Amino acid sequence: MKDTAHPAAAAQPTAVAAAPVLNSVVPNTGPAAGGNNVVLNGSGFTGVTAVKFGTTAALGYTVNSTTQITAVAPAGTGAVPVTVATPGGTSNSVTYTYTAQPVLVSVSPSQGPTAGGTTVTLTGSGFSAVSAVRFGSTAATSYTVNSATQITAVAPAGTGAVPVTVTTSGGTSNSVFFFYLNAPVLVSVSPNGGPSAGGTTVTLTGTDLSGATAVRFGTTAATSYTVDSPTQITAVAPAGTGTVPVTVTTPGGTSNSVFYSYVGAPVLTLLSPALGPTAAGSGVTLSGTGLTTTTAVHFGAAPAAFTVLSDTAVATVAPAGPPGAVSVNVTTPGGTSNSLTYTRVAPPVI
């Protein structure tokens, strides 16, 4: 009996793995120095043999699943294609862009109050995709990216000198310092009163007065001022009325108030008596208004001793002088009064 020949079994086709597919790279930008983690999403991530950024291999990668890989970007420049290789082939590419590290050139103004709130302008380069502006370790209260070279930010509260930095997808910039200043403190104003016409030179004493940007009497700016030292300012009072708060403003803020009173010029209405001897010693009562703060009484150019009795009366002693009429006036911080005539009469000659 012949053996019946059996035909050989047909060869089975070998399965060929499909090339992986890459859908997205998150984030799709990063610093030129590399080192950031990037998540690759897609499919067919089995047996991954390489992840490349352009022609450069990732610094490392982990296949999380057949649809996700976490890779560490290498250093690079510009826009590069990211690809994944498996035994099934190399994926399509998704673009990843290397961003230059931002550079900070200046912060203006470079100082402000410890309470924060100062609006500052940051200038530099590489201000694209900004993710943070920090004053030291504290985030800016807010910021607006005006352009690739300018940011407007609001300083948070802080103390001392702090480094300001800008963070983008390209990394964190160099730092430029911002200085927090204490608000000025006023202790006294001397003299604390003057004429309503203004023009009185006053001395303000206190602390942290350096860099003063304004001195105000109420809402009115001082006619002029000079910062003598961190503890003293000399200012010229403007015109005004009543009692007003005096303040000093610096980059550290606005001080507490000390008070300055505007005084109207005194007015004389009556001398009693209006006649007297040429010799010294005759008592005279001056009547009028605004006499409380009298600082001087003059008969012509000669000063006279005086006692303030009330806002409407001053007792004085007429100094010696030649026979005839002499002008009498009163001086207060509000100015010098009008003049009234006092007449000296020579003694009779026998």
Coordinates of C-alpha atoms in Angstrom, one line a residue, residues 36 109-110 317 335:
N36 CA 11.8 69.7 31.5
P109 CA 10.5 102.4 39.7
S110 CA 12.9 100.3 41.7
V317 CA 4.8 150.1 77.9
G335 CA 1.9 138.9 60.0

